[in-house]
Coordinates of N, CA and C in Angstrom, one line a residue:
E1 N 0.8 -1.1 0.1 CA 0.1 -0.2 0.0 C 0.9 1.0 0.2
I2 N 0.5 2.2 -0.8 CA 1.1 3.5 -0.8 C 0.2 4.7 -0.1
V3 N 0.6 5.8 0.3 CA 0.1 7.1 0.6 C 0.4 8.2 -0.6
C4 N -0.7 8.5 -1.0 CA -0.6 9.7 -2.0 C -1.5 11.0 -1.8
I5 N -1.3 11.8 -2.5 CA -1.9 13.2 -2.4 C -2.2 13.4 -3.7
F6 N -3.7 13.7 -3.9 CA -3.9 13.9 -5.4 C -3.9 15.3 -5.6
L7 N -3.4 15.8 -6.9 CA -3.0 17.1 -7.1 C -4.6 18.0 -6.9
G8 N -4.3 19.0 -5.9 CA -5.5 20.0 -5.4 C -6.0 19.5 -4.2
G9 N -5.6 18.2 -3.9 CA -6.2 17.9 -2.7 C -5.8 18.6 -1.4
N10 N -6.2 18.0 -0.3 CA -5.7 18.8 1.1 C -5.6 17.5 2.0
V11 N -5.9 16.4 1.7 CA -5.5 15.2 2.6 C -5.1 14.3 1.7
P12 N -4.1 13.2 2.7 CA -3.4 12.0 1.8 C -4.6 10.8 1.9
F13 N -4.3 10.0 0.8 CA -5.3 8.7 0.6 C -4.3 7.4 0.4
V14 N -4.9 6.4 1.1 CA -4.0 5.1 0.9 C -4.6 4.4 -0.5
L15 N -3.5 3.9 -1.2 CA -3.9 3.4 -2.5 C -3.2 1.7 -2.3
R16 N -4.1 0.8 -2.5 CA -3.5 -0.5 -2.8 C -3.1 -1.1 -4.1
A17 N -1.8 -1.5 -4.5 CA -1.3 -2.0 -5.6 C -2.2 -3.1 -6.0
R18 N -2.7 -3.4 -7.2 CA -3.1 -4.4 -7.8 C -2.0 -5.2 -8.6
N19 N -2.6 -6.4 -9.0 CA -1.5 -7.3 -10.1 C -1.5 -6.6 -11.6
D20 N -2.6 -5.8 -11.8 CA -2.5 -5.5 -13.1 C -2.1 -3.9 -13.4
S21 N -0.9 -3.6 -12.5 CA -0.4 -2.3 -12.8 C -1.3 -1.2 -12.3
K22 N -2.3 -1.3 -11.8 CA -3.5 -0.3 -11.2 C -3.7 -0.2 -10.1
Y23 N -4.1 0.7 -9.0 CA -4.3 0.7 -7.9 C -5.6 1.0 -7.5
Q24 N -6.0 0.3 -6.1 CA -7.4 0.4 -5.7 C -7.3 1.6 -4.5
L25 N -8.2 2.6 -4.5 CA -8.6 3.6 -3.4 C -9.1 3.0 -2.4
I26 N -8.3 2.9 -1.3 CA -8.8 2.5 0.2 C -9.4 3.5 1.1
G27 N -8.9 4.7 1.0 CA -9.5 5.8 1.5 C -8.7 6.8 2.4
E28 N -9.2 7.7 2.6 CA -8.3 8.9 3.5 C -7.4 8.4 4.4
C29 N -6.4 9.1 4.6 CA -5.7 8.7 6.1 C -5.1 10.0 6.6
Y30 N -4.5 9.9 7.8 CA -3.9 11.0 8.7 C -2.5 10.8 8.5
V31 N -1.5 11.9 7.8 CA -0.2 11.8 8.1 C 0.4 13.1 8.7
H32 N 0.9 13.1 9.7 CA 1.2 14.3 10.4 C 2.3 14.8 9.6
G33 N 1.9 16.3 9.2 CA 3.0 17.1 8.7 C 2.5 17.4 7.1
V34 N 1.6 16.6 6.7 CA 1.1 16.5 5.3 C -0.6 17.0 5.2
M35 N -1.3 17.1 6.3 CA -2.4 17.6 6.1 C -2.8 18.9 5.6
D36 N -3.8 19.3 5.2 CA -4.2 20.6 4.4 C -3.3 21.1 3.5
G37 N -2.9 20.2 2.5 CA -2.1 20.9 1.5 C -0.8 21.0 1.6
E38 N -0.3 20.7 3.0 CA 1.0 21.0 3.2 C 2.3 20.4 2.3
A39 N 1.9 19.2 2.1 CA 2.9 18.2 1.1 C 3.0 18.9 -0.3
L40 N 2.0 19.6 -0.6 CA 2.4 20.1 -2.1 C 2.5 21.3 -2.2
K41 N 2.9 22.0 -1.1 CA 3.7 23.5 -1.4 C 5.2 23.3 -1.7
G42 N 5.2 24.2 -2.8 CA 6.7 24.2 -3.5 C 6.9 23.0 -4.1
I43 N 6.2 22.0 -4.6 CA 6.4 20.8 -5.2 C 6.7 21.0 -6.5
D44 N 7.7 20.1 -7.3 CA 7.9 20.6 -8.8 C 7.0 19.5 -9.7
N45 N 6.6 19.8 -10.5 CA 6.0 18.9 -11.4 C 6.6 17.7 -11.8
N46 N 8.1 17.8 -11.8 CA 8.6 16.6 -12.2 C 8.6 15.7 -11.0
D47 N 8.1 16.0 -9.9 CA 8.0 15.1 -9.0 C 6.7 14.1 -8.8
L48 N 5.9 14.7 -9.8 CA 4.5 14.3 -9.7 C 4.4 12.8 -10.5
E49 N 3.5 11.9 -10.4 CA 3.1 10.7 -10.9 C 1.8 10.4 -11.2
D50 N 1.5 9.7 -12.5 CA 0.2 9.5 -12.6 C -0.2 8.2 -12.3
F51 N -1.4 7.8 -11.6 CA -1.8 6.8 -11.3 C -3.5 6.4 -12.2
V52 N -3.6 4.8 -12.1 CA -4.8 4.6 -12.6 C -5.5 4.0 -11.6
I53 N -6.6 4.4 -11.1 CA -7.4 4.0 -9.8 C -8.5 3.2 -10.3
T54 N -8.8 1.9 -9.6 CA -10.0 1.0 -10.0 C -10.9 1.1 -9.0

């Protein structure tokens, strides 16, 4: 499982990797220091990654 923040989002989410190179959305989570959009402040677009969620 991985924790990610969707572009424009304020809270992180848990994603579970599937066997077919896709991810299943599990739900929101709390991670100290990355709530309310803190993690995306000053991020470079080269650090972003696309996901397919099923």
